[in-house]
Amino acid sequence: MEKRTFTRRQVLVTTSVGAIATIANWPFKSIFFAGKDDSKLAIHGGKPVRTESWPKWPVWDRSAEGDMIEMLRSGKWWRGGGGHVAEFEKQYAELMGAKRCLATASGTTALLIAMHVLGVDAGDEVLVSPYTFIASYNAILLSKALPVFVDTDPETFTIDPNKIEERINDRTTAILPVHIYGLPVNMDRVNAIARKHNLKVIEDACQAWLAEYQNKKVGTLGDLGCFSFQNSKHLPTGEGGALLGDDDEIMDRCHAFHNCGRPYGSVKAPTPYPTRGSNRRMQQFQAVMLMSQMKRIKKDADVRLENALYLTSRIKEIPGIIPYQLADGATRSAYHYYPFRYKKEYFNDAPRKKFLVALRAEGIPCWSGYGPQNKYGLIQEALNSRGYKRLFSEERLRRFHEENHLPGNDQLCQEAICFEQNMLLGKKSDMDDIATAILKIYENRDKLV
Ligand SMILES: Cc1ncc(COP(=O)(O)O)c(C=O)c1O
């Protein structure tokens, strides 16, 4: 990209007329036009833009305490035949527009169940987005399959659909698209490719509750969708997860597998354990917490969406700040993080790390997002193991390394910056603080390095 630096005047000239009007009306115009001392960066001893705290997460609703105590006193703590867990499954399926839900111990176990039931076996290959939490890779590796990374589109932060087909071979069994940060993947493209090559689609929607693709909830668009309810999530219960699916036979098999291989529905019992399985069950207290948390999830999602769109409108004209773009067909993000990209060329070549330190000093918590995990130690460790050497030829493992170069993903890992979801639960003025701080740093970019 062409290297450009801007003076304040050039910023005004190079943005559209509408944007100039917007800037003039910004609450941070005082910084924009104020004297030098007032706009001194906090890292250099200036006054931070913000000193107030941000909305806390998770939020406990005391009205659930009666139900929690009753459940504890009942002594019925494991899911057994159903109870609160079955009630939660019904409510979550309804909320998401799915036929069936199976509650699980975690998002990771949901992914593992999905892969087993959909036939991902030792020596298979699974196409996966590299830009994700490490659990997506681990679930494939624990299934003794090869995670084959498909490059990321840095604009959308999600799998690049144009790069999927070139990675398919006769061992490929499934595609695992990840709706990372709650940003929906282009599911029409993924599903069309999967149909063409007879592959299963397991959606990793572990960060994407109520996100929508063509106005349908993500996690209901592939063969199975997986969710996490870990402590930081929008529907939190410490640890927990769920699978969504519309096929009764597949969901019966998921249930049987998650319950040590005991019969369930169409999984019938000529013997007590007709199928392999594992204990991946949710506990009753988790379901009671989830049903209480679920009361706020839609309202929270609306607040996050409104604030995210507002924040985008505020920062998109700042040179070098590139907000996320929704993939084609995506209609709503869940914003588990609010992501954007930082182009250092517009900030006097100040490394992202400097920008992050400066932004934090202004009272705006921020994170650099995921690293290039496709190059992390776990991959080498797995591929060097006895099992993987038995399952995959030397030639295949060599080619895996050759192909493990993902320019789009590398670029994103260098440029991404994220705000946590709880920051979006505040007021518009909180978003103004974020925009003010970013613009203040832009204004002082010559002093950043
Ligand atoms: C994208 C993604 N996939 C999978 C998981 C795994 O979920 P859990 O931590 O509930 O096992 C997470 C959890 O953070 C996640 O963010």
CSV table of C-alpha atoms and ligand atoms in Angstrom, one decimal:
chain,number,residue,atom,x,y,z
A,1,MET,CA,0.0,0.0,0.0
A,2,GLU,CA,1.1,3.5,-0.8
A,3,LYS,CA,2.6,5.2,2.3
A,4,ARG,CA,0.8,8.4,3.2
A,5,THR,CA,1.0,10.7,6.1
A,6,PHE,CA,-1.7,13.3,6.9
A,7,THR,CA,-1.7,16.6,8.5
A,8,ARG,CA,-4.9,17.5,10.4
A,9,ARG,CA,-5.9,19.7,7.5
A,10,GLN,CA,-5.3,16.9,5.0
A,11,VAL,CA,-7.5,14.6,7.0
A,12,LEU,CA,-10.3,17.1,6.7
A,13,VAL,CA,-9.7,17.6,3.0
A,14,THR,CA,-9.4,14.0,2.1
A,15,THR,CA,-12.5,12.8,3.9
A,16,SER,CA,-15.9,13.3,2.4
A,17,VAL,CA,-18.0,16.4,3.0
A,18,GLY,CA,-20.4,14.2,5.1
A,19,ALA,CA,-17.4,13.0,7.1
A,20,ILE,CA,-16.2,16.6,7.7
A,21,ALA,CA,-19.6,17.5,9.0
A,22,THR,CA,-19.4,14.5,11.3
A,23,ILE,CA,-16.0,15.4,12.6
A,24,ALA,CA,-17.1,18.9,13.3
A,25,ASN,CA,-20.0,17.6,15.4
A,26,TRP,CA,-17.9,15.1,17.2
A,27,PRO,CA,-17.8,15.4,20.9
A,28,PHE,CA,-14.0,15.3,20.7
A,29,LYS,CA,-13.8,18.4,18.6
A,30,SER,CA,-12.4,20.0,21.7
A,31,ILE,CA,-9.3,17.8,21.3
A,32,PHE,CA,-9.3,18.3,17.5
A,33,PHE,CA,-9.1,22.0,17.8
A,34,ALA,CA,-7.7,22.5,21.2
A,35,GLY,CA,-4.3,23.8,22.2
A,36,LYS,CA,-1.3,21.5,22.2
A,37,ASP,CA,-1.0,20.8,25.9
A,38,ASP,CA,-4.6,19.6,26.2
A,39,SER,CA,-4.1,17.1,23.5
A,40,LYS,CA,-0.8,15.6,24.9
A,41,LEU,CA,-0.9,11.8,24.8
A,42,ALA,CA,-1.4,10.1,28.2
A,43,ILE,CA,1.8,8.0,27.5
A,44,HIS,CA,3.6,11.3,27.6
A,45,GLY,CA,2.0,12.5,30.8
A,46,GLY,CA,-1.1,14.1,29.2
A,47,LYS,CA,-4.6,13.8,30.6
A,48,PRO,CA,-6.2,10.4,29.6
A,49,VAL,CA,-9.3,10.7,27.5
A,50,ARG,CA,-11.1,8.4,30.0
A,51,THR,CA,-10.6,7.4,33.6
A,52,GLU,CA,-14.0,5.8,34.3
A,53,SER,CA,-14.3,2.0,34.3
A,54,TRP,CA,-16.1,-0.1,31.7
A,55,PRO,CA,-19.2,-2.2,32.1
A,56,LYS,CA,-18.3,-5.4,34.0
A,57,TRP,CA,-18.9,-8.9,32.7
A,58,PRO,CA,-20.4,-11.4,33.5
A,59,VAL,CA,-23.5,-10.1,35.3
A,60,TRP,CA,-25.2,-12.2,37.9
A,61,ASP,CA,-29.0,-11.9,38.3
A,62,ARG,CA,-29.9,-12.3,41.9
A,63,SER,CA,-33.4,-13.4,41.0
A,64,ALA,CA,-32.0,-16.7,39.9
A,65,GLU,CA,-30.7,-17.5,43.4
A,66,GLY,CA,-34.0,-19.2,44.6
A,67,ASP,CA,-33.8,-21.7,41.6
A,68,MET,CA,-30.1,-22.3,42.2
A,69,ILE,CA,-30.6,-23.1,45.9
A,70,GLU,CA,-33.6,-25.3,45.2
A,71,MET,CA,-31.6,-27.3,42.6
A,72,LEU,CA,-28.6,-27.6,45.0
A,73,ARG,CA,-30.9,-28.8,47.8
A,74,SER,CA,-32.6,-31.4,45.5
A,75,GLY,CA,-29.4,-33.4,45.2
A,76,LYS,CA,-30.2,-33.9,41.5
A,77,TRP,CA,-27.1,-32.4,40.1
A,78,TRP,CA,-26.3,-34.5,37.1
A,79,ARG,CA,-28.4,-34.3,34.0
A,80,GLY,CA,-29.7,-37.9,34.1
A,81,GLY,CA,-33.0,-38.0,32.3
A,82,GLY,CA,-33.2,-34.3,31.7
A,83,GLY,CA,-34.4,-31.8,34.3
A,84,HIS,CA,-33.1,-28.2,34.0
A,85,VAL,CA,-30.6,-29.2,31.3
A,86,ALA,CA,-33.4,-30.6,29.0
A,87,GLU,CA,-35.4,-27.4,29.7
A,88,PHE,CA,-32.4,-25.3,28.7
A,89,GLU,CA,-32.0,-27.3,25.5
A,90,LYS,CA,-35.6,-26.6,24.5
A,91,GLN,CA,-35.2,-22.9,25.2
A,92,TYR,CA,-31.9,-22.5,23.4
A,93,ALA,CA,-33.1,-24.4,20.3
A,94,GLU,CA,-36.1,-22.1,20.2
A,95,LEU,CA,-34.0,-19.0,20.6
A,96,MET,CA,-31.7,-20.0,17.8
A,97,GLY,CA,-34.4,-21.4,15.4
A,98,ALA,CA,-33.0,-24.9,15.5
A,99,LYS,CA,-34.9,-28.2,15.7
A,100,ARG,CA,-32.7,-29.7,18.4
A,101,CYS,CA,-30.1,-28.7,21.0
A,102,LEU,CA,-27.8,-30.8,23.0
A,103,ALA,CA,-26.1,-29.2,26.0
A,104,THR,CA,-22.5,-30.2,26.6
A,105,ALA,CA,-19.7,-29.7,29.1
A,106,SER,CA,-18.0,-27.0,26.9
A,107,GLY,CA,-17.6,-25.7,23.4
A,108,THR,CA,-14.6,-27.9,22.9
A,109,THR,CA,-16.6,-31.0,23.8
A,110,ALA,CA,-19.4,-29.9,21.4
A,111,LEU,CA,-16.8,-29.7,18.6
A,112,LEU,CA,-15.4,-33.1,19.5
A,113,ILE,CA,-18.9,-34.7,19.5
A,114,ALA,CA,-19.8,-33.1,16.2
A,115,MET,CA,-16.6,-34.4,14.6
A,116,HIS,CA,-17.1,-37.9,15.9
A,117,VAL,CA,-20.7,-38.2,14.9
A,118,LEU,CA,-20.2,-36.6,11.5
A,119,GLY,CA,-17.6,-39.2,10.7
A,120,VAL,CA,-14.3,-37.3,11.1
A,121,ASP,CA,-11.9,-40.2,11.7
A,122,ALA,CA,-8.2,-40.8,12.3
A,123,GLY,CA,-6.3,-39.9,9.2
A,124,ASP,CA,-8.9,-37.6,7.8
A,125,GLU,CA,-8.4,-33.9,6.9
A,126,VAL,CA,-10.6,-31.0,8.1
A,127,LEU,CA,-10.4,-27.6,6.5
A,128,VAL,CA,-10.4,-24.9,9.2
A,129,SER,CA,-10.0,-21.2,9.5
A,130,PRO,CA,-6.6,-20.4,11.2
A,131,TYR,CA,-7.9,-17.2,12.7
A,132,THR,CA,-9.7,-18.6,15.8
A,133,PHE,CA,-9.3,-19.6,19.4
A,134,ILE,CA,-6.9,-22.6,19.7
A,135,ALA,CA,-9.7,-25.0,20.7
A,136,SER,CA,-10.8,-25.2,17.0
A,137,TYR,CA,-7.4,-26.7,16.1
A,138,ASN,CA,-7.3,-28.9,19.2
A,139,ALA,CA,-10.6,-30.5,18.5
A,140,ILE,CA,-9.4,-31.6,15.1
A,141,LEU,CA,-6.0,-32.8,16.5
A,142,LEU,CA,-7.8,-34.7,19.3
A,143,SER,CA,-9.9,-36.4,16.6
A,144,LYS,CA,-6.5,-37.5,15.0
A,145,ALA,CA,-7.3,-35.6,11.9
A,146,LEU,CA,-5.2,-33.1,10.0
A,147,PRO,CA,-6.2,-29.4,10.4
A,148,VAL,CA,-5.7,-28.0,7.0
A,149,PHE,CA,-5.6,-24.2,7.2
A,150,VAL,CA,-7.5,-22.1,4.6
A,151,ASP,CA,-6.3,-18.6,4.4
A,152,THR,CA,-8.2,-15.7,6.1
A,153,ASP,CA,-9.7,-12.8,4.3
A,154,PRO,CA,-8.3,-9.9,6.4
A,155,GLU,CA,-11.3,-7.7,5.5
A,156,THR,CA,-13.8,-10.0,7.1
A,157,PHE,CA,-11.5,-11.8,9.6
A,158,THR,CA,-13.1,-15.1,8.4
A,159,ILE,CA,-12.2,-17.9,6.1
A,160,ASP,CA,-11.6,-16.8,2.5
A,161,PRO,CA,-14.1,-18.9,0.5
A,162,ASN,CA,-12.0,-18.5,-2.7
A,163,LYS,CA,-9.2,-20.5,-1.0
A,164,ILE,CA,-11.2,-23.5,0.2
A,165,GLU,CA,-11.4,-25.7,-2.9
A,166,GLU,CA,-7.7,-25.8,-3.6
A,167,ARG,CA,-7.2,-27.5,-0.2
A,168,ILE,CA,-9.6,-30.3,-0.7
A,169,ASN,CA,-8.3,-33.8,-1.4
A,170,ASP,CA,-9.6,-37.4,-1.1
A,171,ARG,CA,-9.0,-37.4,2.7
A,172,THR,CA,-11.0,-34.2,3.3
A,173,THR,CA,-14.1,-35.0,5.4
A,174,ALA,CA,-15.3,-31.7,6.8
A,175,ILE,CA,-15.1,-28.0,6.8
A,176,LEU,CA,-15.0,-26.1,10.1
A,177,PRO,CA,-15.8,-22.5,9.5
A,178,VAL,CA,-15.3,-20.2,12.5
A,179,HIS,CA,-17.6,-17.2,13.1
A,180,ILE,CA,-14.8,-15.5,14.9
A,181,TYR,CA,-15.6,-12.6,17.2
A,182,GLY,CA,-19.2,-13.2,16.2
A,183,LEU,CA,-18.6,-12.2,12.6
A,184,PRO,CA,-20.5,-14.6,10.3
A,185,VAL,CA,-18.7,-16.6,7.6
A,186,ASN,CA,-20.0,-16.6,4.1
A,187,MET,CA,-22.0,-19.7,4.7
A,188,ASP,CA,-23.6,-19.9,1.2
A,189,ARG,CA,-20.1,-20.4,-0.3
A,190,VAL,CA,-19.0,-22.8,2.4
A,191,ASN,CA,-22.2,-24.9,2.1
A,192,ALA,CA,-22.1,-25.0,-1.7
A,193,ILE,CA,-18.4,-26.2,-1.7
A,194,ALA,CA,-19.3,-28.8,0.9
A,195,ARG,CA,-22.2,-30.1,-1.1
A,196,LYS,CA,-20.1,-30.3,-4.3
A,197,HIS,CA,-17.4,-32.3,-2.6
A,198,ASN,CA,-19.6,-34.3,-0.2
A,199,LEU,CA,-18.2,-32.8,2.9
A,200,LYS,CA,-19.8,-32.1,6.3
A,201,VAL,CA,-20.0,-28.6,7.7
A,202,ILE,CA,-19.4,-28.1,11.4
A,203,GLU,CA,-19.9,-24.4,12.4
A,204,ASP,CA,-17.7,-23.2,15.2
A,205,ALA,CA,-20.2,-20.6,16.5
A,206,CYS,CA,-18.5,-20.6,20.0
A,207,GLN,CA,-18.3,-16.8,19.8
A,208,ALA,CA,-21.4,-16.1,17.8
A,209,TRP,CA,-24.7,-16.3,19.8
A,210,LEU,CA,-27.5,-14.6,17.8
A,211,ALA,CA,-25.2,-13.6,14.9
A,212,GLU,CA,-27.0,-13.9,11.6
A,213,TYR,CA,-26.3,-14.9,8.1
A,214,GLN,CA,-29.1,-14.0,5.7
A,215,ASN,CA,-31.2,-13.3,8.7
A,216,LYS,CA,-30.8,-16.9,10.1
A,217,LYS,CA,-28.8,-17.6,13.2
A,218,VAL,CA,-25.3,-18.9,12.6
A,219,GLY,CA,-24.8,-22.3,14.1
A,220,THR,CA,-28.0,-23.5,12.3
A,221,LEU,CA,-26.6,-23.3,8.8
A,222,GLY,CA,-24.2,-26.3,8.6
A,223,ASP,CA,-24.7,-30.0,9.6
A,224,LEU,CA,-24.0,-29.1,13.2
A,225,GLY,CA,-23.3,-25.8,15.0
A,226,CYS,CA,-21.2,-25.6,18.2
A,227,PHE,CA,-21.4,-23.0,21.0
A,228,SER,CA,-19.5,-22.1,24.1
A,229,PHE,CA,-20.9,-20.8,27.4
A,230,GLN,CA,-17.5,-20.3,29.1
A,231,ASN,CA,-17.2,-17.4,31.6
A,232,SER,CA,-16.4,-14.6,29.1
A,233,LYS,CA,-19.1,-15.6,26.7
A,234,HIS,CA,-22.4,-13.7,26.1
A,235,LEU,CA,-24.3,-16.6,27.6
A,236,PRO,CA,-21.9,-17.6,30.4
A,237,THR,CA,-22.0,-20.3,33.0
A,238,GLY,CA,-18.3,-20.8,33.8
A,239,GLU,CA,-17.9,-23.7,31.5
A,240,GLY,CA,-20.5,-25.1,29.1
A,241,GLY,CA,-21.5,-25.6,25.5
A,242,ALA,CA,-24.1,-26.8,23.1
A,243,LEU,CA,-24.7,-28.4,19.7
A,244,LEU,CA,-27.5,-27.4,17.4
A,245,GLY,CA,-28.9,-29.5,14.6
A,246,ASP,CA,-32.0,-30.3,12.6
A,247,ASP,CA,-31.4,-34.0,11.8
A,248,ASP,CA,-33.0,-36.2,14.5
A,249,GLU,CA,-30.8,-39.2,13.8
A,250,ILE,CA,-27.6,-37.2,14.0
A,251,MET,CA,-28.8,-35.4,17.2
A,252,ASP,CA,-29.7,-38.8,18.8
A,253,ARG,CA,-26.2,-40.0,18.0
A,254,CYS,CA,-24.7,-36.8,19.5
A,255,HIS,CA,-26.8,-37.5,22.6
A,256,ALA,CA,-25.7,-41.1,22.9
A,257,PHE,CA,-22.0,-40.2,22.3
A,258,HIS,CA,-22.1,-37.5,25.0
A,259,ASN,CA,-23.6,-39.9,27.5
A,260,CYS,CA,-20.9,-42.6,27.4
A,261,GLY,CA,-22.5,-44.3,24.4
A,262,ARG,CA,-25.8,-45.2,26.1
A,263,PRO,CA,-28.8,-45.7,23.9
A,264,TYR,CA,-30.8,-42.6,23.0
A,265,GLY,CA,-33.8,-42.3,20.6
A,266,SER,CA,-32.9,-43.9,17.4
A,267,VAL,CA,-29.7,-45.2,18.9
A,268,LYS,CA,-31.2,-48.5,20.2
A,269,ALA,CA,-29.9,-51.0,22.6
A,270,PRO,CA,-29.3,-54.6,21.7
A,271,THR,CA,-26.5,-54.1,24.3
A,272,PRO,CA,-26.3,-51.5,27.1
A,273,TYR,CA,-23.6,-49.6,25.2
A,274,PRO,CA,-24.3,-49.9,21.5
A,275,THR,CA,-21.9,-47.1,20.5
A,276,ARG,CA,-18.7,-45.5,21.5
A,277,GLY,CA,-19.0,-42.5,23.7
A,278,SER,CA,-17.6,-40.2,26.4
A,279,ASN,CA,-18.9,-38.2,29.3
A,280,ARG,CA,-19.5,-34.7,27.9
A,281,ARG,CA,-22.6,-33.9,29.8
A,282,MET,CA,-23.7,-30.5,31.2
A,283,GLN,CA,-24.6,-30.2,34.9
A,284,GLN,CA,-27.9,-29.0,36.2
A,285,PHE,CA,-26.5,-25.9,37.9
A,286,GLN,CA,-25.1,-24.8,34.6
A,287,ALA,CA,-28.5,-25.0,33.0
A,288,VAL,CA,-30.2,-23.0,35.8
A,289,MET,CA,-27.6,-20.3,35.4
A,290,LEU,CA,-27.9,-20.3,31.6
A,291,MET,CA,-31.7,-20.0,31.7
A,292,SER,CA,-31.3,-17.0,33.9
A,293,GLN,CA,-28.5,-15.5,31.7
A,294,MET,CA,-30.7,-16.1,28.6
A,295,LYS,CA,-33.2,-13.5,29.9
A,296,ARG,CA,-30.8,-10.7,28.9
A,297,ILE,CA,-29.1,-12.1,25.8
A,298,LYS,CA,-31.3,-10.4,23.2
A,299,LYS,CA,-31.3,-7.0,24.8
A,300,ASP,CA,-27.5,-7.2,25.3
A,301,ALA,CA,-27.1,-8.2,21.7
A,302,ASP,CA,-29.1,-5.2,20.5
A,303,VAL,CA,-27.1,-2.8,22.7
A,304,ARG,CA,-23.8,-4.2,21.4
A,305,LEU,CA,-25.0,-4.0,17.8
A,306,GLU,CA,-26.1,-0.4,18.1
A,307,ASN,CA,-22.9,0.7,19.8
A,308,ALA,CA,-20.7,-1.2,17.4
A,309,LEU,CA,-22.4,0.4,14.4
A,310,TYR,CA,-22.1,3.8,16.0
A,311,LEU,CA,-18.4,3.3,16.8
A,312,THR,CA,-17.8,2.2,13.2
A,313,SER,CA,-19.4,5.4,12.0
A,314,ARG,CA,-17.1,7.4,14.3
A,315,ILE,CA,-13.7,5.8,13.5
A,316,LYS,CA,-14.0,4.7,9.9
A,317,GLU,CA,-12.9,8.1,8.5
A,318,ILE,CA,-9.7,8.1,10.6
A,319,PRO,CA,-6.8,7.4,8.2
A,320,GLY,CA,-5.2,4.0,8.9
A,321,ILE,CA,-8.2,2.6,10.9
A,322,ILE,CA,-10.0,-0.1,8.9
A,323,PRO,CA,-13.1,-1.5,10.7
A,324,TYR,CA,-14.1,-5.1,10.1
A,325,GLN,CA,-16.3,-5.8,7.0
A,326,LEU,CA,-19.2,-8.3,7.1
A,327,ALA,CA,-18.8,-11.2,4.7
A,328,ASP,CA,-21.2,-11.4,1.8
A,329,GLY,CA,-24.6,-12.5,3.0
A,330,ALA,CA,-23.8,-11.8,6.7
A,331,THR,CA,-26.6,-9.7,8.2
A,332,ARG,CA,-25.6,-9.4,11.9
A,333,SER,CA,-22.5,-9.8,14.0
A,334,ALA,CA,-22.5,-10.8,17.7
A,335,TYR,CA,-19.4,-8.7,18.5
A,336,HIS,CA,-17.7,-11.0,20.9
A,337,TYR,CA,-15.0,-8.5,20.1
A,338,TYR,CA,-15.2,-5.3,18.1
A,339,PRO,CA,-12.4,-5.7,15.6
A,340,PHE,CA,-10.6,-3.3,13.3
A,341,ARG,CA,-7.2,-3.2,11.6
A,342,TYR,CA,-4.4,-0.7,12.2
A,343,LYS,CA,-2.3,0.5,9.3
A,344,LYS,CA,0.9,1.8,10.8
A,345,GLU,CA,1.8,3.6,7.5
A,346,TYR,CA,-0.8,6.2,8.5
A,347,PHE,CA,0.6,6.5,12.0
A,348,ASN,CA,4.1,7.6,11.3
A,349,ASP,CA,5.1,3.9,11.0
A,350,ALA,CA,4.5,3.4,14.8
A,351,PRO,CA,4.3,-0.4,15.4
A,352,ARG,CA,0.9,-1.7,16.5
A,353,LYS,CA,2.3,-2.4,20.0
A,354,LYS,CA,3.0,1.3,20.4
A,355,PHE,CA,-0.5,2.2,19.4
A,356,LEU,CA,-2.0,-0.3,21.8
A,357,VAL,CA,0.1,1.0,24.7
A,358,ALA,CA,-1.0,4.6,23.8
A,359,LEU,CA,-4.6,3.6,23.6
A,360,ARG,CA,-4.6,1.8,26.9
A,361,ALA,CA,-3.0,4.8,28.5
A,362,GLU,CA,-5.9,6.9,27.3
A,363,GLY,CA,-8.2,4.6,29.3
A,364,ILE,CA,-9.3,2.3,26.4
A,365,PRO,CA,-8.6,-1.4,27.0
A,366,CYS,CA,-7.6,-3.2,23.8
A,367,TRP,CA,-6.0,-6.4,22.5
A,368,SER,CA,-4.1,-7.4,19.4
A,369,GLY,CA,-6.3,-10.4,18.6
A,370,TYR,CA,-5.1,-13.9,17.7
A,371,GLY,CA,-1.5,-14.6,16.6
A,372,PRO,CA,-0.4,-16.9,13.7
A,373,GLN,CA,-1.3,-20.0,15.6
A,374,ASN,CA,-0.9,-22.2,12.5
A,375,LYS,CA,2.8,-21.8,13.2
A,376,TYR,CA,2.6,-22.5,17.0
A,377,GLY,CA,4.2,-25.5,18.7
A,378,LEU,CA,1.1,-27.6,19.0
A,379,ILE,CA,1.1,-28.3,15.2
A,380,GLN,CA,4.7,-29.5,15.2
A,381,GLU,CA,4.1,-31.5,18.3
A,382,ALA,CA,1.1,-33.3,16.9
A,383,LEU,CA,2.6,-33.9,13.4
A,384,ASN,CA,5.9,-35.3,14.9
A,385,SER,CA,3.9,-37.8,17.1
A,386,ARG,CA,4.0,-41.5,16.4
A,387,GLY,CA,0.3,-41.5,15.7
A,388,TYR,CA,0.4,-38.8,13.0
A,389,LYS,CA,3.4,-40.4,11.4
A,390,ARG,CA,1.5,-43.6,11.1
A,391,LEU,CA,-1.7,-41.8,9.8
A,392,PHE,CA,-0.1,-39.5,7.2
A,393,SER,CA,2.6,-40.2,4.7
A,394,GLU,CA,5.9,-38.3,4.9
A,395,GLU,CA,5.0,-36.7,1.6
A,396,ARG,CA,1.7,-35.4,3.0
A,397,LEU,CA,3.3,-33.9,6.1
A,398,ARG,CA,6.0,-32.2,4.0
A,399,ARG,CA,3.3,-30.7,1.8
A,400,PHE,CA,1.3,-29.6,4.9
A,401,HIS,CA,4.4,-27.6,5.9
A,402,GLU,CA,4.9,-26.2,2.4
A,403,GLU,CA,1.3,-25.0,2.3
A,404,ASN,CA,1.2,-23.6,5.8
A,405,HIS,CA,1.9,-20.1,4.5
A,406,LEU,CA,-1.2,-17.9,4.9
A,407,PRO,CA,-0.4,-14.3,3.8
A,408,GLY,CA,-4.0,-13.1,4.5
A,409,ASN,CA,-3.9,-14.5,8.0
A,410,ASP,CA,-0.4,-13.3,8.7
A,411,GLN,CA,-1.4,-9.8,7.6
A,412,LEU,CA,-4.5,-9.9,9.9
A,413,CYS,CA,-2.4,-11.1,12.8
A,414,GLN,CA,-0.1,-8.1,12.4
A,415,GLU,CA,-2.9,-5.5,12.0
A,416,ALA,CA,-5.8,-6.5,14.1
A,417,ILE,CA,-7.0,-4.7,17.2
A,418,CYS,CA,-10.0,-5.6,19.3
A,419,PHE,CA,-12.2,-4.3,22.0
A,420,GLU,CA,-14.0,-6.7,24.4
A,421,GLN,CA,-17.7,-7.2,24.1
A,422,ASN,CA,-18.5,-5.7,27.5
A,423,MET,CA,-17.2,-2.3,26.3
A,424,LEU,CA,-20.0,-2.3,23.8
A,425,LEU,CA,-22.6,-2.6,26.6
A,426,GLY,CA,-22.1,1.0,27.6
A,427,LYS,CA,-23.5,4.2,26.3
A,428,LYS,CA,-22.9,6.1,23.1
A,429,SER,CA,-20.6,8.5,25.0
A,430,ASP,CA,-18.4,5.4,25.8
A,431,MET,CA,-18.0,4.9,22.1
A,432,ASP,CA,-17.2,8.6,21.7
A,433,ASP,CA,-14.4,8.1,24.2
A,434,ILE,CA,-12.9,5.3,22.1
A,435,ALA,CA,-13.1,7.3,18.9
A,436,THR,CA,-11.7,10.4,20.7
A,437,ALA,CA,-8.7,8.4,22.0
A,438,ILE,CA,-8.0,6.9,18.6
A,439,LEU,CA,-8.2,10.3,16.9
A,440,LYS,CA,-6.0,11.9,19.6
A,441,ILE,CA,-3.3,9.3,18.9
A,442,TYR,CA,-3.7,9.9,15.2
A,443,GLU,CA,-3.2,13.6,15.8
A,444,ASN,CA,-0.1,12.9,17.8
A,445,ARG,CA,1.3,10.3,15.5
A,446,ASP,CA,4.5,12.2,14.9
A,447,LYS,CA,5.3,11.7,18.6
A,448,LEU,CA,4.4,8.0,18.8
A,449,VAL,CA,7.9,6.9,17.7
B,1,LIG,C1,-13.8,-19.9,18.5
B,1,LIG,C2,-13.9,-20.9,19.7
B,1,LIG,N1,-14.0,-22.2,19.5
B,1,LIG,C3,-14.0,-23.1,20.5
B,1,LIG,C4,-14.0,-22.6,21.8
B,1,LIG,C5,-14.0,-23.6,22.9
B,1,LIG,O1,-15.0,-23.4,23.8
B,1,LIG,P1,-14.8,-23.9,25.3
B,1,LIG,O2,-13.8,-23.0,26.0
B,1,LIG,O3,-16.1,-23.7,25.9
B,1,LIG,O4,-14.3,-25.3,25.3
B,1,LIG,C6,-13.9,-21.3,22.1
B,1,LIG,C7,-13.8,-20.8,23.4
B,1,LIG,O5,-13.4,-19.7,23.7
B,1,LIG,C8,-13.8,-20.4,21.0
B,1,LIG,O6,-13.7,-19.1,21.2
